[in-house]
PDB file of C-alpha atoms and ligand atoms in Angstrom:
ATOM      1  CA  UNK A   1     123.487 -77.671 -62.885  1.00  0.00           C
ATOM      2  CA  UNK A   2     127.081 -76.380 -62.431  1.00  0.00           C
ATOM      3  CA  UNK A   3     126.395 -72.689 -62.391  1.00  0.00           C
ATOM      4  CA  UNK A   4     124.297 -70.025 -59.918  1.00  0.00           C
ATOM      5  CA  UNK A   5     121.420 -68.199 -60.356  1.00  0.00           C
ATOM      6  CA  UNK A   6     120.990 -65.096 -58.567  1.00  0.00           C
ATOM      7  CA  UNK A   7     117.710 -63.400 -59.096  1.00  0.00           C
ATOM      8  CA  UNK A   8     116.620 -59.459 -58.116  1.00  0.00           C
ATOM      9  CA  UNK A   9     113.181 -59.086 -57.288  1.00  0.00           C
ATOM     10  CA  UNK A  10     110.942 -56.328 -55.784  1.00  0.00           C
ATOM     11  CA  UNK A  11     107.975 -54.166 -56.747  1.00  0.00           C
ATOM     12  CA  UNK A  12     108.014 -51.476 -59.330  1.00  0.00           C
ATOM     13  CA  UNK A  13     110.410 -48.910 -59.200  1.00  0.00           C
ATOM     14  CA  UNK A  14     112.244 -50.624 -56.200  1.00  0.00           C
ATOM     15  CA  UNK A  15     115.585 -50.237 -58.084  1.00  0.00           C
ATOM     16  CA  UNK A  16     116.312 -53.100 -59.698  1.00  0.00           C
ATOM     17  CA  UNK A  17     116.985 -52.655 -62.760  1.00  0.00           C
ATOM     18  CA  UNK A  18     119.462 -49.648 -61.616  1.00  0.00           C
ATOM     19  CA  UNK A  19     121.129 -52.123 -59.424  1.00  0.00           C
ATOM     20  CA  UNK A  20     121.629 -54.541 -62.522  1.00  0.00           C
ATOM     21  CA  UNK A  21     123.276 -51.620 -64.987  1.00  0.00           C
ATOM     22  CA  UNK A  22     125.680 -51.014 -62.317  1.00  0.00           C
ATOM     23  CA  UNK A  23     126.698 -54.555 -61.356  1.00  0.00           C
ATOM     24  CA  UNK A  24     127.575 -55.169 -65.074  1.00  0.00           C
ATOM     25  CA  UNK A  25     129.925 -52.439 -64.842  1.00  0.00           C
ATOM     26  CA  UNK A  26     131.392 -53.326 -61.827  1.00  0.00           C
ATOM     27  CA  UNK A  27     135.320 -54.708 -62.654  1.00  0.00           C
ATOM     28  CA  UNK A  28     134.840 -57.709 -59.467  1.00  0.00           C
ATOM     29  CA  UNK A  29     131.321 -58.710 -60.517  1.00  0.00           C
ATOM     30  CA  UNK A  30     132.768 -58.541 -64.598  1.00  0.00           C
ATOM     31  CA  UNK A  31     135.683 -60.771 -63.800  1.00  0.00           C
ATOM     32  CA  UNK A  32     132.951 -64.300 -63.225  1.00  0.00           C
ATOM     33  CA  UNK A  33     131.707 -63.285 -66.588  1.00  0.00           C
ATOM     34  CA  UNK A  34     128.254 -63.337 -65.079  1.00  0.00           C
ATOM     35  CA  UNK A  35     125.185 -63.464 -68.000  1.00  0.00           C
ATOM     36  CA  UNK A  36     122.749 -60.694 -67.237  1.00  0.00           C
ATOM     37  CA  UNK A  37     119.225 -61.376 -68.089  1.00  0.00           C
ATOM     38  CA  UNK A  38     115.733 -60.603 -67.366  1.00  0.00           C
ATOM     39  CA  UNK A  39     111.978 -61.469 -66.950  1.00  0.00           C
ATOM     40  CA  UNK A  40     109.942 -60.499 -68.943  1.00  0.00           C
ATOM     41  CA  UNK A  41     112.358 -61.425 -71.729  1.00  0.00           C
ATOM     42  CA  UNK A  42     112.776 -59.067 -74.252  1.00  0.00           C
ATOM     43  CA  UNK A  43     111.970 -59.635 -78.290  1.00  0.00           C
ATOM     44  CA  UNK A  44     110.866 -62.958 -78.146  1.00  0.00           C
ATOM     45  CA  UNK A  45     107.503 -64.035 -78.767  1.00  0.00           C
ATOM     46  CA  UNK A  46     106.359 -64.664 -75.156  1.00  0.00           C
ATOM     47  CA  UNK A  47     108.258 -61.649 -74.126  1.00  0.00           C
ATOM     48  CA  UNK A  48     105.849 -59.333 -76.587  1.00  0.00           C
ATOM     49  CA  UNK A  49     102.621 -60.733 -75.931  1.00  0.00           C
ATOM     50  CA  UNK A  50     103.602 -60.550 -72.206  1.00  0.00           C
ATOM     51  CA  UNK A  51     104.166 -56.680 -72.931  1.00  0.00           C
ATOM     52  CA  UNK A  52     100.936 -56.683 -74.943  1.00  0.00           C
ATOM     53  CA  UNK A  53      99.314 -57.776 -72.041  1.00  0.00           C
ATOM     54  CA  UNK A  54     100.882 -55.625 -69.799  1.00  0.00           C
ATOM     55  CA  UNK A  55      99.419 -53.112 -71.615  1.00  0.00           C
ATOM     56  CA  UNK A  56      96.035 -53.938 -71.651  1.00  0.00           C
ATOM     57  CA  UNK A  57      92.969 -55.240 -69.872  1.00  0.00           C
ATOM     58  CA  UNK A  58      93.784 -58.888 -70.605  1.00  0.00           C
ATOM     59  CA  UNK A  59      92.547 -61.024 -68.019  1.00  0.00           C
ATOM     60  CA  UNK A  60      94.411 -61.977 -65.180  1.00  0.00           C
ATOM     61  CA  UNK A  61      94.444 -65.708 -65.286  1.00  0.00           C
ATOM     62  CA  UNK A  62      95.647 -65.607 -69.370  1.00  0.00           C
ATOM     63  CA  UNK A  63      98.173 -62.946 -68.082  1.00  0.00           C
ATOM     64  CA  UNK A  64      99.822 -65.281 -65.593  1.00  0.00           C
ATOM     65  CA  UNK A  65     100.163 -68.183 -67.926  1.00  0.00           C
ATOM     66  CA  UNK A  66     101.809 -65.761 -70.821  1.00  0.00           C
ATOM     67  CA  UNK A  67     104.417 -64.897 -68.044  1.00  0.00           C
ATOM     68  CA  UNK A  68     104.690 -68.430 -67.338  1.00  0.00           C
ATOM     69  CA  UNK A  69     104.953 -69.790 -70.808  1.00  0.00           C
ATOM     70  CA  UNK A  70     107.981 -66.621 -70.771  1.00  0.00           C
ATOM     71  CA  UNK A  71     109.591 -68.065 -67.857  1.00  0.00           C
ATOM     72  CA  UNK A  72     109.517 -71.654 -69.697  1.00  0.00           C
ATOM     73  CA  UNK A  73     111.017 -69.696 -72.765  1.00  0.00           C
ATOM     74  CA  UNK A  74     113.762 -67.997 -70.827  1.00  0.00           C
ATOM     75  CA  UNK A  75     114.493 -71.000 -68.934  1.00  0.00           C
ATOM     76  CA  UNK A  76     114.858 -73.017 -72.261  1.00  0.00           C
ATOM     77  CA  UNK A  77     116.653 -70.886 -74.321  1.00  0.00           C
ATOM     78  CA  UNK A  78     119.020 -68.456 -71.738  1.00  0.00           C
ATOM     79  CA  UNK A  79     119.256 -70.036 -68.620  1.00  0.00           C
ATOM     80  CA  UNK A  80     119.286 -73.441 -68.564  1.00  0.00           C
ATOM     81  CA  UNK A  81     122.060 -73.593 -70.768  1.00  0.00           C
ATOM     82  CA  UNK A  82     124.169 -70.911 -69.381  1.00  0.00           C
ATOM     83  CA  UNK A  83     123.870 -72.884 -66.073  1.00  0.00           C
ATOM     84  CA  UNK A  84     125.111 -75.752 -67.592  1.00  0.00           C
ATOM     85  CA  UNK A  85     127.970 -74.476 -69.063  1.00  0.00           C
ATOM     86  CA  UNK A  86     128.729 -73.462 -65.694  1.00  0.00           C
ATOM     87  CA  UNK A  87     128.215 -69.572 -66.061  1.00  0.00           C
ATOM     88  CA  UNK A  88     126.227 -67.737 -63.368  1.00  0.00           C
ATOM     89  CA  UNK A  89     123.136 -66.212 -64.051  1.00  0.00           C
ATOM     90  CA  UNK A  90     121.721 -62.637 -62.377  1.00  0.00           C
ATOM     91  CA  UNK A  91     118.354 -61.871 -63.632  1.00  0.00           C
ATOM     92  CA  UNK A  92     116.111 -58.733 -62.964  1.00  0.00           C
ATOM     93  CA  UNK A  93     113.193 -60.786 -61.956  1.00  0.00           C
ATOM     94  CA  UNK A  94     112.409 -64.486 -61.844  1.00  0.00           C
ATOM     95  CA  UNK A  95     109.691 -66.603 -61.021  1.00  0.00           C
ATOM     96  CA  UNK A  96     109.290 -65.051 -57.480  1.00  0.00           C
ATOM     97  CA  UNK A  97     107.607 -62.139 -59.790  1.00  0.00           C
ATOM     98  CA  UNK A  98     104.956 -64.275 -60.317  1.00  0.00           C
ATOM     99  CA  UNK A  99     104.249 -65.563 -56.824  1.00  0.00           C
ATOM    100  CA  UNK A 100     103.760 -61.565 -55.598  1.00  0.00           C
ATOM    101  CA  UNK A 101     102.330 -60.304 -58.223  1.00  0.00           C
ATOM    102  CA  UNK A 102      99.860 -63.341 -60.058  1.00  0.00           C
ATOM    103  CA  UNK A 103      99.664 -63.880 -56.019  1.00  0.00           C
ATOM    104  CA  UNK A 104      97.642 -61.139 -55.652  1.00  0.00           C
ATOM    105  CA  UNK A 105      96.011 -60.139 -59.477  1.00  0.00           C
ATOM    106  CA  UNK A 106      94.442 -63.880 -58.257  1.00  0.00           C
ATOM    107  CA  UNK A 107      93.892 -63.926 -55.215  1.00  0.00           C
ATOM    108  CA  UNK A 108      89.903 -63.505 -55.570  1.00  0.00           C
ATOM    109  CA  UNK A 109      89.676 -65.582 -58.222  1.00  0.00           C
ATOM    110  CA  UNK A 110      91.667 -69.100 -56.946  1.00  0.00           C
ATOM    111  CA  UNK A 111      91.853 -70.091 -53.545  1.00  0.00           C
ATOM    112  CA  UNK A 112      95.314 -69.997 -51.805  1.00  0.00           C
ATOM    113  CA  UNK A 113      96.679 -68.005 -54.756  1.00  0.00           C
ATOM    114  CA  UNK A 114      99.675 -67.827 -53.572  1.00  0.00           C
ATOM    115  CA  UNK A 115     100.228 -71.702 -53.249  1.00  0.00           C
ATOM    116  CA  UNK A 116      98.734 -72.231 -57.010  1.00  0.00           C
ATOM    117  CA  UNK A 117     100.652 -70.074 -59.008  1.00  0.00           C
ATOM    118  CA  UNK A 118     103.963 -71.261 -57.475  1.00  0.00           C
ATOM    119  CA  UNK A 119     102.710 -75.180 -58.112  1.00  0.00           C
ATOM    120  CA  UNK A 120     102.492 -74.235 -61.534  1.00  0.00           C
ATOM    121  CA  UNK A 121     106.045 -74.063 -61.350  1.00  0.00           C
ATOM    122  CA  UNK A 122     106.690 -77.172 -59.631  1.00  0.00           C
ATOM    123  CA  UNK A 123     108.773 -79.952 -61.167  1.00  0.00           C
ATOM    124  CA  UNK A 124     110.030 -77.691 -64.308  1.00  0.00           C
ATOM    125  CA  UNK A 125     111.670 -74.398 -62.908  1.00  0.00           C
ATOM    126  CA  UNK A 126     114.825 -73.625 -61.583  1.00  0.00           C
ATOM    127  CA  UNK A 127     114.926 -72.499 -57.993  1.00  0.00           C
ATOM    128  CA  UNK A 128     117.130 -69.381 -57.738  1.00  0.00           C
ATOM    129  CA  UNK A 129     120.392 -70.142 -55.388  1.00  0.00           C
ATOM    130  CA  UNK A 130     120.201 -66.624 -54.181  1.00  0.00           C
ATOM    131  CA  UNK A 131     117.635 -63.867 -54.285  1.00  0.00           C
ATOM    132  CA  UNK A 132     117.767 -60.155 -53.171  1.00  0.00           C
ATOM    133  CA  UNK A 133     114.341 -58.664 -52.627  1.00  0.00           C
ATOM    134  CA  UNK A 134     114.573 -54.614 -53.100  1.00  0.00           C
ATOM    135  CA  UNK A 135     112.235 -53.755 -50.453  1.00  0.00           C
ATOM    136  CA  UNK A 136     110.932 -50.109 -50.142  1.00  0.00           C
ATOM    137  CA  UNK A 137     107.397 -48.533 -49.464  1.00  0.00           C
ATOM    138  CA  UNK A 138     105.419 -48.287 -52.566  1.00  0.00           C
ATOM    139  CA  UNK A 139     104.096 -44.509 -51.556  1.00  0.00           C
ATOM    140  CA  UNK A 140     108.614 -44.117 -52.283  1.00  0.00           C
ATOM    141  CA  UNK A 141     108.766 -46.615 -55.397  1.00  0.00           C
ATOM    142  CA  UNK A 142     105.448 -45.243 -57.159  1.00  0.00           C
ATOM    143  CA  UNK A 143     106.675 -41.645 -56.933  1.00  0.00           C
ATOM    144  CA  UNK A 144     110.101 -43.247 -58.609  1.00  0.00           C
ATOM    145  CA  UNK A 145     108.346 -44.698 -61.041  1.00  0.00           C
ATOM    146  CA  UNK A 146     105.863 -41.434 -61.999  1.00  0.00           C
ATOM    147  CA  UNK A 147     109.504 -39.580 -62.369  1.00  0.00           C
ATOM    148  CA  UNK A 148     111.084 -42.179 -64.929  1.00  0.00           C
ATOM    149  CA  UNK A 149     108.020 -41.094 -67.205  1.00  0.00           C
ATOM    150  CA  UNK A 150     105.958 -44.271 -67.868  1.00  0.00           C
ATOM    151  CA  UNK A 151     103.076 -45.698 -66.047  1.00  0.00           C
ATOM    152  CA  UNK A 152     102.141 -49.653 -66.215  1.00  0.00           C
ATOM    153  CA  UNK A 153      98.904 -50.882 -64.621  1.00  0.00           C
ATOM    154  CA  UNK A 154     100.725 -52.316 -61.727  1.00  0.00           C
ATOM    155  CA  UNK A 155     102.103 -49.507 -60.184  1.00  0.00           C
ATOM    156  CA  UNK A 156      99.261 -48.493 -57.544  1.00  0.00           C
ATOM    157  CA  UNK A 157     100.415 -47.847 -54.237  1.00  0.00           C
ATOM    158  CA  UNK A 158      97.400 -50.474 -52.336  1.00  0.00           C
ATOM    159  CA  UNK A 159      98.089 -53.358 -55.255  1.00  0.00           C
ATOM    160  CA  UNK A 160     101.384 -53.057 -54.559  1.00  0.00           C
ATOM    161  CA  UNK A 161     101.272 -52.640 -51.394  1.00  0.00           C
ATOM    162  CA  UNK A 162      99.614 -56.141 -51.094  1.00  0.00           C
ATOM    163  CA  UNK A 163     102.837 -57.614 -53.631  1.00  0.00           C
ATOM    164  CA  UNK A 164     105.491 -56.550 -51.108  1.00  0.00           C
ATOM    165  CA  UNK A 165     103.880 -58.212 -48.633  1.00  0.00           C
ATOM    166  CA  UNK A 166     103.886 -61.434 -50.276  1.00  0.00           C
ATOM    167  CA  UNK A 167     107.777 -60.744 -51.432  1.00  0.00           C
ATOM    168  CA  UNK A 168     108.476 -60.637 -47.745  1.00  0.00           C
ATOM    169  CA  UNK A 169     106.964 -63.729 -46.290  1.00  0.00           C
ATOM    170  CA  UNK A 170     108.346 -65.492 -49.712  1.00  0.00           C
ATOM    171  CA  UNK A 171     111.679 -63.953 -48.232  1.00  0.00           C
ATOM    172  CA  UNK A 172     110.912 -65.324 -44.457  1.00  0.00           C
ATOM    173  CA  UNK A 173     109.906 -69.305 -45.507  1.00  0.00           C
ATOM    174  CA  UNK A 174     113.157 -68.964 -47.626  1.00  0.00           C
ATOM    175  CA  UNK A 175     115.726 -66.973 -45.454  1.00  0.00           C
ATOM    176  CA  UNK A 176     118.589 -69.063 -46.835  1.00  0.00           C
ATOM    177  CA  UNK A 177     117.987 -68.199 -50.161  1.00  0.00           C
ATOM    178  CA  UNK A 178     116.634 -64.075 -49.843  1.00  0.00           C
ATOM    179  CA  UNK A 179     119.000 -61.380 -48.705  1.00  0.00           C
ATOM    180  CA  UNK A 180     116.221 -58.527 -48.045  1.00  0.00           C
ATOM    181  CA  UNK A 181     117.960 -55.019 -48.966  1.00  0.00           C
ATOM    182  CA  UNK A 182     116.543 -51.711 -47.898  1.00  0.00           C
ATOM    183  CA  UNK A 183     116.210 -50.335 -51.303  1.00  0.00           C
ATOM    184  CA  UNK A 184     115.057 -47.134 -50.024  1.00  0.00           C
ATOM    185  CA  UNK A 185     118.789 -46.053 -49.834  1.00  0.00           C
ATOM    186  CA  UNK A 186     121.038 -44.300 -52.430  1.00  0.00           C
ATOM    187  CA  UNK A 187     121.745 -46.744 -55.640  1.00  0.00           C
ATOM    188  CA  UNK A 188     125.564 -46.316 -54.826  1.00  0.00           C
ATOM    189  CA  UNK A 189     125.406 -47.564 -51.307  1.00  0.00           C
ATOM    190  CA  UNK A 190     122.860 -50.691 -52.471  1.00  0.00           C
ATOM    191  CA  UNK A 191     125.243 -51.519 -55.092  1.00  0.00           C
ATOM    192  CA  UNK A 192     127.922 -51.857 -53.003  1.00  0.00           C
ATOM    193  CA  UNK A 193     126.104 -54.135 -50.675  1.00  0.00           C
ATOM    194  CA  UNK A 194     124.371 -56.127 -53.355  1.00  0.00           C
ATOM    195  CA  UNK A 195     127.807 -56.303 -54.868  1.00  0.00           C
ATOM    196  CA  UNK A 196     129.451 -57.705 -51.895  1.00  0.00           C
ATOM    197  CA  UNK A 197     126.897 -60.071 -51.603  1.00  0.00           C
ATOM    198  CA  UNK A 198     127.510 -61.322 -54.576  1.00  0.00           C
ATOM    199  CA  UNK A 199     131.179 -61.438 -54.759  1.00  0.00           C
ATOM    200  CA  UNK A 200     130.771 -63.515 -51.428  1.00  0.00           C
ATOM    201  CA  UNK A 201     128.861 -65.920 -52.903  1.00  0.00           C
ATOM    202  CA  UNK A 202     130.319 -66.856 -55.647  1.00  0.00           C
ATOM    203  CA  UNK A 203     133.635 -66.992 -53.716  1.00  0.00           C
ATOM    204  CA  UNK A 204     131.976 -69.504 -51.498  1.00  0.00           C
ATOM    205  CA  UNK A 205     130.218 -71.419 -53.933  1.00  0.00           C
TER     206      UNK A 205
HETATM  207  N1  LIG B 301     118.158 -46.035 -54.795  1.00  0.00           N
HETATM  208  C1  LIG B 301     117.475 -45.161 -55.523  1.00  0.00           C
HETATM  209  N2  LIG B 301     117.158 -43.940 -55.029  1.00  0.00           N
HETATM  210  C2  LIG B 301     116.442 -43.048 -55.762  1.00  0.00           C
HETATM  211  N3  LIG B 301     116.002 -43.279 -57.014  1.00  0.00           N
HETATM  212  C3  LIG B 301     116.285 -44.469 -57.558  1.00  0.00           C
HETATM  213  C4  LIG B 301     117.030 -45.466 -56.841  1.00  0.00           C
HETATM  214  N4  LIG B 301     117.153 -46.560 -57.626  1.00  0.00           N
HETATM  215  C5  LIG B 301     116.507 -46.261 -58.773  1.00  0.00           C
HETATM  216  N5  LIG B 301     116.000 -45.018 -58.743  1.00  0.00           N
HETATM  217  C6  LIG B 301     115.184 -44.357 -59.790  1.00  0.00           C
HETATM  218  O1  LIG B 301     113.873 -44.908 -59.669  1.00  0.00           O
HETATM  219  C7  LIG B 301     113.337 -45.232 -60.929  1.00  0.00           C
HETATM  220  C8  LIG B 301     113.047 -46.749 -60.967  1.00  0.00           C
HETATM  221  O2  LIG B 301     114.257 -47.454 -60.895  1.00  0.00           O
HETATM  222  P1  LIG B 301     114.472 -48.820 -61.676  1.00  0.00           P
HETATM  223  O3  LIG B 301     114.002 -48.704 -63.089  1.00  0.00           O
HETATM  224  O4  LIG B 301     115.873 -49.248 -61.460  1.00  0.00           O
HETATM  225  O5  LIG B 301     113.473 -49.752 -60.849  1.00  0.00           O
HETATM  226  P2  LIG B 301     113.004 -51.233 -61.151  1.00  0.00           P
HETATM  227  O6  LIG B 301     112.938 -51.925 -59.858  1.00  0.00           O
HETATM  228  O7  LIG B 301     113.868 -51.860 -62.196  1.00  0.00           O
HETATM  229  O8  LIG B 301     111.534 -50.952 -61.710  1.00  0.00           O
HETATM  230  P3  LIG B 301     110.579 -51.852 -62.624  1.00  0.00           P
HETATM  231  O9  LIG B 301     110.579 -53.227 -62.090  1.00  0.00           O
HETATM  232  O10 LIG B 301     109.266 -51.163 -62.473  1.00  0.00           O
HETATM  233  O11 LIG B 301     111.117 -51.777 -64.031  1.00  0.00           O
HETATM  234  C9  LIG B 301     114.356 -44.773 -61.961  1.00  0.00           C
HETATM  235  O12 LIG B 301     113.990 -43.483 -62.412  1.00  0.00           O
HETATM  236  C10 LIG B 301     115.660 -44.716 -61.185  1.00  0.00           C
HETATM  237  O13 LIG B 301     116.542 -43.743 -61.694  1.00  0.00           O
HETATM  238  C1  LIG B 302     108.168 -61.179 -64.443  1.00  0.00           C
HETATM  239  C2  LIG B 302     106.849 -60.636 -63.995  1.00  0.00           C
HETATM  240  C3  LIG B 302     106.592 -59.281 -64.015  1.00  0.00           C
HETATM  241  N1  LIG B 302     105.389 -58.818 -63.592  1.00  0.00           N
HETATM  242  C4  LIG B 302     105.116 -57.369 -63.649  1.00  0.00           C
HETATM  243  C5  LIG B 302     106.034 -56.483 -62.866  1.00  0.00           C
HETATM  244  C6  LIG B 302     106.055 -55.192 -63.641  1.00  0.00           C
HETATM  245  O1  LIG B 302     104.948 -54.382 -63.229  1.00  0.00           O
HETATM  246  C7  LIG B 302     105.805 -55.636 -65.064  1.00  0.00           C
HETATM  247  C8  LIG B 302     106.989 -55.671 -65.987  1.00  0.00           C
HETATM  248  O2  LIG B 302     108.182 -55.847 -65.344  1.00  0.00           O
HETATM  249  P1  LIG B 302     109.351 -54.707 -65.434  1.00  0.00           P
HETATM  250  O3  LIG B 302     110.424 -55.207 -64.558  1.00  0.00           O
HETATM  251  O4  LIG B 302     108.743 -53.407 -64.964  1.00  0.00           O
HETATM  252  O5  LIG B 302     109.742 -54.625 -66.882  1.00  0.00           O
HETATM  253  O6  LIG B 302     105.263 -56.956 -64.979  1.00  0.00           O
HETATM  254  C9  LIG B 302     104.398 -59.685 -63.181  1.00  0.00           C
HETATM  255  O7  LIG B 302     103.292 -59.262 -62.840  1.00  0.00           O
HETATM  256  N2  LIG B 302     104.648 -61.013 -63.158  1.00  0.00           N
HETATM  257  C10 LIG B 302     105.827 -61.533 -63.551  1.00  0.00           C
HETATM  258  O8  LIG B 302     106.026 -62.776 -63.518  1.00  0.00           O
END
């Protein structure tokens, strides 16, 4: 694998996405011809029925393998071969999605939830070489989200209170790989960290 991945994670409404428009535009970032990209995917087949699901009661054990069988899809198809052709890779949310949030939709149902859902991935995925984990308060990032208009079935303040609290001790085992970012700040000033970050990297690397 010749290329990077860089991954943005964080619960709803933590900025990501924001982040993500902005670093395409930036002229620094633009200049490693970076591939941006995102989980779910969008228009494929996984991606749909994982919006489907998203959108209804489906249980939560079918929901995590339709985001898995996405992340095999993206890997395939997107990311596997951009890394191989030696481009980098920034995508708005990765597999660590599914450790936070499957995590906890499972965490009554399989024991060590946690520890399941991420040996699922074992021995197939791609481990991101760098991950920045928008971290805010979800009483902040729910009220975000209720002003952007739509409402999905994960944004409640206690589940996902529970998701950033996996997100940070998947930050803390990994602290070489997770730069934690106080996304409660404006989007210019996160940019321009995340941004530097970045440009860091990939200078070093
Ligand atoms: N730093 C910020 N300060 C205040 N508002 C912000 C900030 N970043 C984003 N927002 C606003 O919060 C809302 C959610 O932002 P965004 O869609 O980027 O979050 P996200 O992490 O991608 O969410 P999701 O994962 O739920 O799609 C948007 O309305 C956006 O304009
Ligand atoms: C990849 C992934 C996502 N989710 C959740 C997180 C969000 O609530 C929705 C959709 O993501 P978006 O960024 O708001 O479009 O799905 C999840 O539970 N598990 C995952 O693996």
């Amino acid at each position: 694998m010749k290329g990077k991945l860089i991954t943005l994670e964080g619960i709803d409404g933590s900025g990501k996405s924001t982040v993500a428009k902005k670093l395409q535009e930036n002229p620094e970032i633009k200049a490693f011809e970076p591939v941006f990209t995102r989980e779910p995917t969008r228009g494929t087949l996984t991606g749909n029925a994982v919006e489907k699901a998203i959108q209804s009661d489906t249980d939560q054990l079918a929901e995590l393998f339709l985001f898995t069988a996405d992340h095999a899809e993206h890997l395939a198809k997107l990311v596997k071969p951009a890394l191989e052709s030696g481009k980098t890779v920034i995508s708005d949310r990765y597999s660590d999605s599914r450790y936070a949030y499957q995590g906890i939709t499972l965490k009554t149902r399989l024991e060590n939830s946690l520890e399941w859902v991420k040996n699922l991935h074992r021995g197939w995925t791609i481990v991101p070489d760098l991950t920045f984990l928008f971290d805010i308060r979800p009483e902040i990032s729910v009220e975000r989200c209720g002003r952007r208009g739509e409402q999905s079935k994960f944004e409640k303040i206690e589940f996902l209170r529970g998701v950033r609290e996996t997100f940070l001790r998947l930050a803390a085992e990994d602290p070489e790989r997770f730069i934690v970012i106080d996304a409660s700040l404006s989007p210019e000033s996160i940019e321009k960290e995340v941004a530097e970050k970045i440009l860091e990297f990939l200078n070093r690397n």
